[in-house]
Coordinates of C-alpha atoms and ligand atoms in Angstrom, one line a residue:
X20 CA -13.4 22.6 -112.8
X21 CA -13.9 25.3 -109.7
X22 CA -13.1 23.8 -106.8
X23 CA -16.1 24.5 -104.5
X24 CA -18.8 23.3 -102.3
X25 CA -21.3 20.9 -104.7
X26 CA -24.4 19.4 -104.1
X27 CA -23.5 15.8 -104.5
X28 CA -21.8 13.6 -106.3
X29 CA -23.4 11.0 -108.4
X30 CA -22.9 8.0 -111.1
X31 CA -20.1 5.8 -112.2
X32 CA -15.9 5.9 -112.1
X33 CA -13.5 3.6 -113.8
X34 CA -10.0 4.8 -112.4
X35 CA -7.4 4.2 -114.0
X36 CA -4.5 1.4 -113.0
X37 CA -2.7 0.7 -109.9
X38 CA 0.6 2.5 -109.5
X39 CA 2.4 -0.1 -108.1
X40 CA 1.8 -2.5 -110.2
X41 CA 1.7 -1.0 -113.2
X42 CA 5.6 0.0 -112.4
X43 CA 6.4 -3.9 -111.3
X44 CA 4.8 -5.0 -114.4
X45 CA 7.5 -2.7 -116.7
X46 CA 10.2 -4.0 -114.7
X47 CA 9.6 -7.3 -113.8
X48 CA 8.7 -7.6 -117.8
X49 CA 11.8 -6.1 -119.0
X50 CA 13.7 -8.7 -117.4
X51 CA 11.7 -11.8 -118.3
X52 CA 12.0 -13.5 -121.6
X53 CA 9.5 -12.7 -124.1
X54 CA 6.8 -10.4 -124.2
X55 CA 5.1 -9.0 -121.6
X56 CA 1.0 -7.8 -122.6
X57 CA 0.2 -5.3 -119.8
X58 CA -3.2 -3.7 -120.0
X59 CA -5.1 -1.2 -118.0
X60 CA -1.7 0.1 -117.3
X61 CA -1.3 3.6 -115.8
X62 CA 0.0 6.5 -118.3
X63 CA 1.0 8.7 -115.2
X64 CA 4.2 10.0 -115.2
X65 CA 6.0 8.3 -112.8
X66 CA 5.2 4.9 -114.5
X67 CA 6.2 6.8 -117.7
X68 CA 9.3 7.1 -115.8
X69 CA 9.5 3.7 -115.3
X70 CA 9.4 3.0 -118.9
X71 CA 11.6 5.8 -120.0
X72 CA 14.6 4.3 -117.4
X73 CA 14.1 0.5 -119.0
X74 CA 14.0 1.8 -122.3
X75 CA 17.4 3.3 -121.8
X76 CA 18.5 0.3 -120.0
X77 CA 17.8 -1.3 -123.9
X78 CA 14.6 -2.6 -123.6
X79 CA 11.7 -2.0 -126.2
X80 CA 8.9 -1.3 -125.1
X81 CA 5.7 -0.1 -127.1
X82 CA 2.4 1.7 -125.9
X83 CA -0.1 0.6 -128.2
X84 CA -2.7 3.5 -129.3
X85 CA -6.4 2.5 -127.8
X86 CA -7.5 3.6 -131.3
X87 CA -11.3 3.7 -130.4
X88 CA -10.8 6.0 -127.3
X89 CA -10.6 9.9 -128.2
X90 CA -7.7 11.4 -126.8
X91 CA -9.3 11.5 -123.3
X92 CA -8.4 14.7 -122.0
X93 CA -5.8 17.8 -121.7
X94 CA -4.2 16.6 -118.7
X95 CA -3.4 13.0 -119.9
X96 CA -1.0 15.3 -123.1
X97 CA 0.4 17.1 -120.4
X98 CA 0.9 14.0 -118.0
X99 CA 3.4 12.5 -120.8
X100 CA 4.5 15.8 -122.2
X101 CA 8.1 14.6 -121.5
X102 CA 7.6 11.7 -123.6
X103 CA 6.8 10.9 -127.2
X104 CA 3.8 11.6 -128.7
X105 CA 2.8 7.8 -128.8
X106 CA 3.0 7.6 -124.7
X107 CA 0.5 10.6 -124.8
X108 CA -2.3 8.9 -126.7
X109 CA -4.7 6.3 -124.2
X110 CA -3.3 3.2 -124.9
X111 CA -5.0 -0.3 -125.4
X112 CA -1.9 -2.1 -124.3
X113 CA 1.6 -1.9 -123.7
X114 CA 4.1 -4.6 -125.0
X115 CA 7.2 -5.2 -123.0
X116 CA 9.7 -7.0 -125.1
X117 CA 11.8 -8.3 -122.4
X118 CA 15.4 -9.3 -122.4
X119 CA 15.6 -11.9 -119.4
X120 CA 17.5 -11.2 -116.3
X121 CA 20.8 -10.8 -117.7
X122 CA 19.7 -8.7 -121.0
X123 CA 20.1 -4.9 -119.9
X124 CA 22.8 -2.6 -121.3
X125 CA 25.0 -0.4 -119.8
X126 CA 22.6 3.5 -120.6
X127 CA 24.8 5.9 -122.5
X128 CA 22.9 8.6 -119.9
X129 CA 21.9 9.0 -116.5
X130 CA 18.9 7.4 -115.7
X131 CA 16.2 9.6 -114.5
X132 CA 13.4 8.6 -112.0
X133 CA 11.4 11.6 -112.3
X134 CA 9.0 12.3 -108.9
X135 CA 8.5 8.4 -108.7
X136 CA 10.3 6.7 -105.3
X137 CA 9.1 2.9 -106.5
X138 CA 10.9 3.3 -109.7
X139 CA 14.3 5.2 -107.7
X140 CA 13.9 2.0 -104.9
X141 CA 12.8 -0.7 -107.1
X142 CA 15.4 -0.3 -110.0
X143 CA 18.3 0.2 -107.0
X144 CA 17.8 -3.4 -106.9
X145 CA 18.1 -4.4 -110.6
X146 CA 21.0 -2.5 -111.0
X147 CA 23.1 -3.4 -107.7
X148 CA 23.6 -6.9 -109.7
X149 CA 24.1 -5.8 -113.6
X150 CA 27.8 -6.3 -114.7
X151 CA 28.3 -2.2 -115.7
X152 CA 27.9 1.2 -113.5
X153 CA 24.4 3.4 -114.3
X154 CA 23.9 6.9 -112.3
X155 CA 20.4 7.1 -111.1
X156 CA 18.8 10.6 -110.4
X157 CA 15.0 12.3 -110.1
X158 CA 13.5 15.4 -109.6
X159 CA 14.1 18.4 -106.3
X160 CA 11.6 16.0 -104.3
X161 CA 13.0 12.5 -105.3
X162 CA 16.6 14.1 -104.0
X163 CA 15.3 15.0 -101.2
X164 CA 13.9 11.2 -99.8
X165 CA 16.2 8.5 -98.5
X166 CA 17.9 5.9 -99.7
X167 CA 20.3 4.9 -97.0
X168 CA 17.1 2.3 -96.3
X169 CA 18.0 0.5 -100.0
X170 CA 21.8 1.5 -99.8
X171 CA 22.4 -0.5 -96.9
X172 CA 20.6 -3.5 -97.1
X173 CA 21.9 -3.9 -101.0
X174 CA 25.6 -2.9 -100.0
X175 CA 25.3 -5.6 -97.4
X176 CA 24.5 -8.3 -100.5
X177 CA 27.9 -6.7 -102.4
X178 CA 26.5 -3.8 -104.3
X179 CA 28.4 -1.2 -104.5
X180 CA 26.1 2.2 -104.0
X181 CA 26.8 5.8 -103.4
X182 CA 25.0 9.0 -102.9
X183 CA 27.0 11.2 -105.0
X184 CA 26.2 14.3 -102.6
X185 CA 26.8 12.4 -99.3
X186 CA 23.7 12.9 -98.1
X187 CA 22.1 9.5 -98.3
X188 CA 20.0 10.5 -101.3
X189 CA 19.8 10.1 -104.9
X190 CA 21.6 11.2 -107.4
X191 CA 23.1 7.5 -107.0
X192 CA 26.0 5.8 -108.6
X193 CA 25.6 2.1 -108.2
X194 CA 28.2 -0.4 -109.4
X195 CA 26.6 -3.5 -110.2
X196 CA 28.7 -6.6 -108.3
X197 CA 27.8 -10.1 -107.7
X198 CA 25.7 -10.3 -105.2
X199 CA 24.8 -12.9 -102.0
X200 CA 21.6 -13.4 -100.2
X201 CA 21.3 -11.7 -96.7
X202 CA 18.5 -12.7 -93.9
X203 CA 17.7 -8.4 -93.5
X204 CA 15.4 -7.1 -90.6
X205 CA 14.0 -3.9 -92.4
X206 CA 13.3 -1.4 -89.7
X207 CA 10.2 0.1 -91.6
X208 CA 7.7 -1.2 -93.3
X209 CA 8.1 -0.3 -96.9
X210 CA 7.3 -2.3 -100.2
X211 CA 10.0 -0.2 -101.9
X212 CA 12.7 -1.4 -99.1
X213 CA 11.1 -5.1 -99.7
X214 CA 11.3 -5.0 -103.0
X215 CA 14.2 -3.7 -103.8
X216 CA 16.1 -6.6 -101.9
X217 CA 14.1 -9.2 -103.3
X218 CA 15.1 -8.0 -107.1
X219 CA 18.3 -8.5 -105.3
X220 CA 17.8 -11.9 -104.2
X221 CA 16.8 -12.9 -108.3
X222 CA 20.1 -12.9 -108.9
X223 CA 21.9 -13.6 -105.6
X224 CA 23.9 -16.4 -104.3
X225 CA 21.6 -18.2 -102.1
X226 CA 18.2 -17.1 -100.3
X227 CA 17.4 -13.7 -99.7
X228 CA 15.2 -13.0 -96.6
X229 CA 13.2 -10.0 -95.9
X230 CA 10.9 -9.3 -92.9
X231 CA 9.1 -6.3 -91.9
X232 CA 8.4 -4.8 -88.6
X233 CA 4.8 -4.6 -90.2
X234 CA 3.3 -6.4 -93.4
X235 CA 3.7 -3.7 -96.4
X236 CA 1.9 -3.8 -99.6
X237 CA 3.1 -7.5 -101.4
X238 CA 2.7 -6.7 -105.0
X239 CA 6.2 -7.7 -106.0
X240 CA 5.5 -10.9 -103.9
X241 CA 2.4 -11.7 -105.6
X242 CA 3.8 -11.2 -109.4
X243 CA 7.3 -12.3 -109.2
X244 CA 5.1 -15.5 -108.5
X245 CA 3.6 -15.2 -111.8
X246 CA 6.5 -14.2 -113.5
X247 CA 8.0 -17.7 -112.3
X248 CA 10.1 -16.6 -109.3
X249 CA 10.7 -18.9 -106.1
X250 CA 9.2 -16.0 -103.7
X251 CA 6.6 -17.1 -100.5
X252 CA 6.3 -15.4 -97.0
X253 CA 6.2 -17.1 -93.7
X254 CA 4.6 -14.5 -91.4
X255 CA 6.7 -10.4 -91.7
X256 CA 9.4 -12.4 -94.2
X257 CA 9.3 -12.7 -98.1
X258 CA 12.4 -15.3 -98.8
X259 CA 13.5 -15.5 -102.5
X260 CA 15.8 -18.3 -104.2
X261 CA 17.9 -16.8 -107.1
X262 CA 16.1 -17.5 -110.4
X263 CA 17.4 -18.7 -113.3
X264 CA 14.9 -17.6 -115.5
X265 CA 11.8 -15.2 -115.2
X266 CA 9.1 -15.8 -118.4
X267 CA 6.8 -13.1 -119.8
X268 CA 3.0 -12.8 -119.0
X269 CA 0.0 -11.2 -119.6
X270 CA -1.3 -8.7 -117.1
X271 CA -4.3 -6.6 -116.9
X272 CA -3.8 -4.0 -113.7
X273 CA -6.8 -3.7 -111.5
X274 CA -7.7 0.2 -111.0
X275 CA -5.7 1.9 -108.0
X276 CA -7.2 2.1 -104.5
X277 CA -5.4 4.9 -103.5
X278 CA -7.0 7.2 -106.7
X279 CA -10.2 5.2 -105.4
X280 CA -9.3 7.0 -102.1
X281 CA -10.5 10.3 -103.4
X282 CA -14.1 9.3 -104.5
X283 CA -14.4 6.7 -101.4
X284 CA -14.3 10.0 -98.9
X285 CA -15.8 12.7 -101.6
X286 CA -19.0 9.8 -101.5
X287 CA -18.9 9.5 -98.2
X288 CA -18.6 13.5 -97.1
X289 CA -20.8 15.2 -99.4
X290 CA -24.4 15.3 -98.6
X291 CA -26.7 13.7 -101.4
X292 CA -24.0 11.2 -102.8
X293 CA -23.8 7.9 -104.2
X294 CA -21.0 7.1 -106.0
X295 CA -20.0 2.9 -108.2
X296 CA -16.2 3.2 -108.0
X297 CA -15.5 0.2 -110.3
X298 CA -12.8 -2.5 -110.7
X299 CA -10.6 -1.1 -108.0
X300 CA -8.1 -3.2 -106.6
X301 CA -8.6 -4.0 -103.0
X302 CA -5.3 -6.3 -102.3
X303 CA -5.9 -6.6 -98.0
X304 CA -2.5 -5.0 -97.6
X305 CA -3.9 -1.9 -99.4
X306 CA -7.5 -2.3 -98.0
X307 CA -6.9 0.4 -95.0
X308 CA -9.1 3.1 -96.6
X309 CA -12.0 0.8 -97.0
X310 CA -11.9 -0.5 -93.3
X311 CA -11.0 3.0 -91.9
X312 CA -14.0 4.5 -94.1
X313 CA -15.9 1.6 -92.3
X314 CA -15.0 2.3 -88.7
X315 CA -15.7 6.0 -88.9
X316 CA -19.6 5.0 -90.3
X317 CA -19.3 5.6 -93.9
X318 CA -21.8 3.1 -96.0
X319 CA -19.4 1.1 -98.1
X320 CA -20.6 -2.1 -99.9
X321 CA -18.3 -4.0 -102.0
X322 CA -20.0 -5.6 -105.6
X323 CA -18.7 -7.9 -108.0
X324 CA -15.6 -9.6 -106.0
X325 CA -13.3 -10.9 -108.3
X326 CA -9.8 -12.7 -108.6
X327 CA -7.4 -12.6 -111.3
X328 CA -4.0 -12.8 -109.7
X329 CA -5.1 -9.4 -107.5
X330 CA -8.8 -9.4 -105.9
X331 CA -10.8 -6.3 -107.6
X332 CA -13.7 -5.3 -106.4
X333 CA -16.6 -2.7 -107.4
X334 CA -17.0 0.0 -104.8
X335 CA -20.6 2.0 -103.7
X336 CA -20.3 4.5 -101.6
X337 CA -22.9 6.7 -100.2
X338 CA -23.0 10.2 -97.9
X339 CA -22.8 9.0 -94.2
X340 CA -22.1 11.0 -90.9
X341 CA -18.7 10.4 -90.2
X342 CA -17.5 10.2 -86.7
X343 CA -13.5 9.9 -85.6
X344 CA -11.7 7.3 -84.9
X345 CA -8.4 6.0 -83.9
X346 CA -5.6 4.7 -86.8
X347 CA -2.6 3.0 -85.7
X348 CA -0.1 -0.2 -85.6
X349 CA -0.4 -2.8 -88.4
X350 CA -3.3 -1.0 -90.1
X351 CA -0.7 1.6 -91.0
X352 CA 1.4 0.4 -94.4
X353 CA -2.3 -0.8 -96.0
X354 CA -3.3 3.0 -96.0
X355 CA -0.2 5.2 -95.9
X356 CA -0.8 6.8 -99.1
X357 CA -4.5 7.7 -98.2
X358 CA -3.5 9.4 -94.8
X359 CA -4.0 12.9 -96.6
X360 CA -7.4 12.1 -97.5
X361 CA -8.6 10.2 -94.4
X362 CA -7.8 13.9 -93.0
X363 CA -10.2 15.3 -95.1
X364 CA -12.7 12.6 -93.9
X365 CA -11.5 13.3 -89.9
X366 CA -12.1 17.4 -90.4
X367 CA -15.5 16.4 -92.1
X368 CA -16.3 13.9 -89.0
X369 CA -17.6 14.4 -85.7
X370 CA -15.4 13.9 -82.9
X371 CA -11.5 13.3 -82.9
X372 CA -9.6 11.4 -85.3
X373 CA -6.1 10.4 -83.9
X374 CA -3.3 9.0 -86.4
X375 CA -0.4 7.6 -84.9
X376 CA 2.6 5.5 -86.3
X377 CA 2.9 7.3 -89.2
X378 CA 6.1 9.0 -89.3
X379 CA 6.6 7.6 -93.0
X380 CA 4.3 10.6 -94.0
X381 CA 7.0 13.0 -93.6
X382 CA 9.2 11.4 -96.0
X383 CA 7.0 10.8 -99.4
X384 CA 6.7 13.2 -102.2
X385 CA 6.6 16.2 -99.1
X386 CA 6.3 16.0 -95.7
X387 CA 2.6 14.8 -95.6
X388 CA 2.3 16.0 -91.6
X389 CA 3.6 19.4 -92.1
X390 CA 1.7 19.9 -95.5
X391 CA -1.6 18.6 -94.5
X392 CA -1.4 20.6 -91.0
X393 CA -0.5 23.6 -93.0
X394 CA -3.5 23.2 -95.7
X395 CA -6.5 22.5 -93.1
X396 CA -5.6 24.8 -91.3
X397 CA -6.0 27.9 -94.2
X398 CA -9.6 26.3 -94.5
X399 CA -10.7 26.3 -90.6
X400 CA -10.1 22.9 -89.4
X401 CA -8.6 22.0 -86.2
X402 CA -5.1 19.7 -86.9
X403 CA -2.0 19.6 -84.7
X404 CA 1.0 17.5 -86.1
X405 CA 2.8 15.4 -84.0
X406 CA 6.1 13.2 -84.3
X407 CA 4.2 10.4 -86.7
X408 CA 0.9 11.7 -87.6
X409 CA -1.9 14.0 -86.8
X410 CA -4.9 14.8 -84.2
X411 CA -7.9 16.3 -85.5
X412 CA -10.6 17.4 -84.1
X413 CA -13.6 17.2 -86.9
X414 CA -16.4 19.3 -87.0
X415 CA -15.7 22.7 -88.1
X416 CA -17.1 24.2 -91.1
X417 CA -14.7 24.6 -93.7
X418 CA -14.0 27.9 -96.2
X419 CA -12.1 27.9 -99.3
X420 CA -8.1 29.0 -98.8
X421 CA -5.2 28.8 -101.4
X422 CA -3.7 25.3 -101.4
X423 CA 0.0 24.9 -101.5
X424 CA 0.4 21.4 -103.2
X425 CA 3.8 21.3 -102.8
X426 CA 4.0 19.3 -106.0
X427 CA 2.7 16.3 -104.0
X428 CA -0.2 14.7 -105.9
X429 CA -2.2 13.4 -103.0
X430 CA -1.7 16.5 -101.5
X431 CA -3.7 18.2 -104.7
X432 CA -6.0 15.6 -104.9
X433 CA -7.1 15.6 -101.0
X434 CA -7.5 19.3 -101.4
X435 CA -9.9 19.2 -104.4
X436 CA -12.0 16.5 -101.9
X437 CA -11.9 19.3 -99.0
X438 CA -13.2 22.0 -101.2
X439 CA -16.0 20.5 -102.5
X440 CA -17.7 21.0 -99.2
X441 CA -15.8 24.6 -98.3
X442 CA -17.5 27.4 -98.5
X443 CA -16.1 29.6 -100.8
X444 CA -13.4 29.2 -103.8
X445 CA -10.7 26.8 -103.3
X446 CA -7.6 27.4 -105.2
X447 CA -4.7 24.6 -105.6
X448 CA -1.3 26.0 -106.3
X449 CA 0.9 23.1 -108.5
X450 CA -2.8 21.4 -109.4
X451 CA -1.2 19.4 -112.4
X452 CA 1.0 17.5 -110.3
X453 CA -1.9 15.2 -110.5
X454 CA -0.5 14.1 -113.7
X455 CA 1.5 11.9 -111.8
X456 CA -0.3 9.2 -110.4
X457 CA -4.0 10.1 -112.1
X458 CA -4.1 12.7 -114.8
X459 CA -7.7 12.7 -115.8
X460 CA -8.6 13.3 -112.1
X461 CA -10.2 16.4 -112.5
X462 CA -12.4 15.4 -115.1
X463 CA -13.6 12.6 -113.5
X464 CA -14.5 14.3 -110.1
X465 CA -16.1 17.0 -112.3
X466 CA -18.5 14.7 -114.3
X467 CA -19.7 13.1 -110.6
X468 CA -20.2 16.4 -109.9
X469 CA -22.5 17.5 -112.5
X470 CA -25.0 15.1 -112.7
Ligands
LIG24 C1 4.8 1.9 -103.0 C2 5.0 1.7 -101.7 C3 4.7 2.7 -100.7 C4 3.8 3.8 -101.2 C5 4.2 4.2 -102.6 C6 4.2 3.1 -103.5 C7 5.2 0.8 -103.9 O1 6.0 3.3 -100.2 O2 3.8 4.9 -100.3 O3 3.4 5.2 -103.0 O4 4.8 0.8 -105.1 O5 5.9 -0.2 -103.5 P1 6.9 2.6 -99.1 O6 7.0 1.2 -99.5 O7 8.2 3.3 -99.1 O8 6.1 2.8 -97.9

């Protein structure tokens, strides 16, 4: 599609599955007995990462072809082009054929976590407690983000963890050990962090306490519950009693807020929209978008509530005059991954838009501050960093520029929303790197567009 200034965006959207979950439920089901159903999962390539590392850890697991969908686009070949041809095809379901908690094999290789930090964190805390040694790497971004925040909280339980460069990032050797249950005071608020210690705490000597300076996303939480777990919170602290058993289930992911994200503020800051975003998961520790979107006026109604383990909701959105806000404190961690795009909606509102408490931004697939400073800028917008997060001051009109995505795929995505209402041409450098979380993106946005 070319990436400029449209008319307005109208119809429907079904975005594909949550990210976080659809990682959880490849892990969680790998080390349940039985067979896992998982539906609505999401063939990006970090959660092809997921299943590529459990696979190697001796796990089958099968993407079943959707074999009344078409191959649904380009970017969806390209998004699994590492993997086999089967991953590559839409699939109907996926079937986990788990192993239980003590089932994995040592992997003849080293695994590889691709761009994807949840699988890097997440699996840190499976493998601190398996009885053989794996060596855990990812791509020039991945080995660039830290892991001292998982290496000392699951050396403190006994694991013995390394960062083979010394520099307190993957590529990590991790020594599975037996491992006890630890009462940790994480100093950021990170689902990874929290997760990783509670897959910990499965196989720990005694309770394994977690709590947060802020709540974080509580996926793991919620389907470690299913699964059969002995997880609950009281307040900031998810406590976990080692299980004994975990048993399969049957899981159909809700579509993913934070691709929702993109459509929420393209609806919202394009003149002549009116956008049904549908079945999009809207979990209140990952509702920040909708209640920031909200507070800066935009006309957001919420259809067809639902609960099935995760609340879903449908989502209309229609053009509004946006005006800036503050965003800080506890609102934070339930939007973190939408910050790039709430700048797009801040340079597209009146007034000033001030995100503070953010400093997580600079360490995620790039340094979100720096990058997203650098980008609106090239297009006319007024944006100073700061140490955690941004001022801007909305308003000006913005022209097309040539995007540095840094690889990042928010960073792409955000960037496709600001040029719809640029004047001019918008070129993204590293576009595909939406492949990652949502690789028929493009088509999507383009079909709203062309109504
Ligand atoms: C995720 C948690 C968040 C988020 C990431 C996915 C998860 O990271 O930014 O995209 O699936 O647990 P942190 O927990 O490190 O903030």
């Amino acid at each position: 599609m070319s990436l400029s200034n449209v008319k307005g965006l109208r119809g429907e959207v079904t975005i594909p599955g949550d990210k976080s979950i659809s990682h959880r439920a490849v892990m969680f089901g790998s080390i349940a007995n039985g067979t896992t159903e998982v539906t609505n999962f999401l063939q990006g390539a970090d959660c092809l990462s997921t299943i590529d590392c459990f696979r190697r850890l001796g796990i089958e697991i099968e993407i079943i072809p959707d074999t009344n969908a078409a191959v649904k686009n380009e970017s969806l070949k390209e998004a699994s082009s590492k993997q086999t041809t089967e991953s590559r095809k839409p699939a109907e379901k996926i079937l986990i054929h788990g192993k239980g908690l003590h089932g994995l094999k040592a992997p003849s290789s080293i695994l590889n976590a691709g761009n994807s930090g949840t699988t890097t964190r997440l699996i840190s805390g499976i493998l601190a407690a398996q009885p053989f040694e794996t060596t855990l790497t990812g791509d020039a971004s991945i080995q660039k983000r830290p892991m001292k925040r998982i290496m000392e909280p699951l050396s403190m339980m006994g694991a013995d963890i390394k960062s083979l460069n010394g520099n307190g990032c993957a590529p990590l050797e991790i020594k599975g050990r037996p491992l006890k249950g630890i009462d940790y005071f994480s100093k950021v608020a990170s689902a990874q962090v929290k997760s990783a210690i509670l897959l910990a705490g499965l196989y720990a000597e005694g309770e394994t306490r977690v709590t947060e300076p802020v709540i974080s996303r509580n996926h793991s939480e919620i389907m470690l519950r299913y699964f059969g777990a002995d997880v609950h919170t009281e307040g900031k602290t998810a406590i976990i009693k080692p299980a004994a058993d975990l048993y399969a289930q049957s899981i159909n992911v809700p579509g993913d807020i934070s691709s929702a994200a993109y459509f929420i503020a393209a609806g919202l800051i394009v003149p002549n929209s009116e956008i049904l975003i549908k079945n999009v998961g809207v979990n209140p520790t990952r509702d920040g978008i909708i209640k920031t979107a909200i507070a800066m006026g935009g006309d957001i109604t919420l259809l067809n509530q639902n609960f099935d383990g995760e609340p879903t909701a449908d989502i209309l959105v229609r053009s509004s005059s946006l005006h800036g806000i503050t965003i800080e404190g506890d609102i934070i961690p339930t939007l973190i991954d939408e910050l790039p795009v709430i700048n797009i909606m801040a340079a597209a509102a009146s007034g000033t838009t001030v995100i503070k408490d953010a400093a997580e931004l600079k360490v995620k697939e790039s340094d979100r501050i720096a990058v997203m400073v650098e980008n609106l800028s090239k297009m006319g917008a007024d944006i100073m960093g700061t140490d955690d997060g941004m001022i801007i001051k909305g308003g000006k009109s913005l022209h097309g520029a040539i995007i540095d995505s840094y690889e990042d795929h928010r960073i792409a995505m955000s960037f496709a929303v600001a040029s719809l209402i640029a004047d001019g041409e918008t070129t993204i450098n590293g576009r595909d790197c939406v492949n990652i979380s949502y690789p028929s993106f493009y088509e999507d946005l383009d079909r709203l567009c062309s109504f």
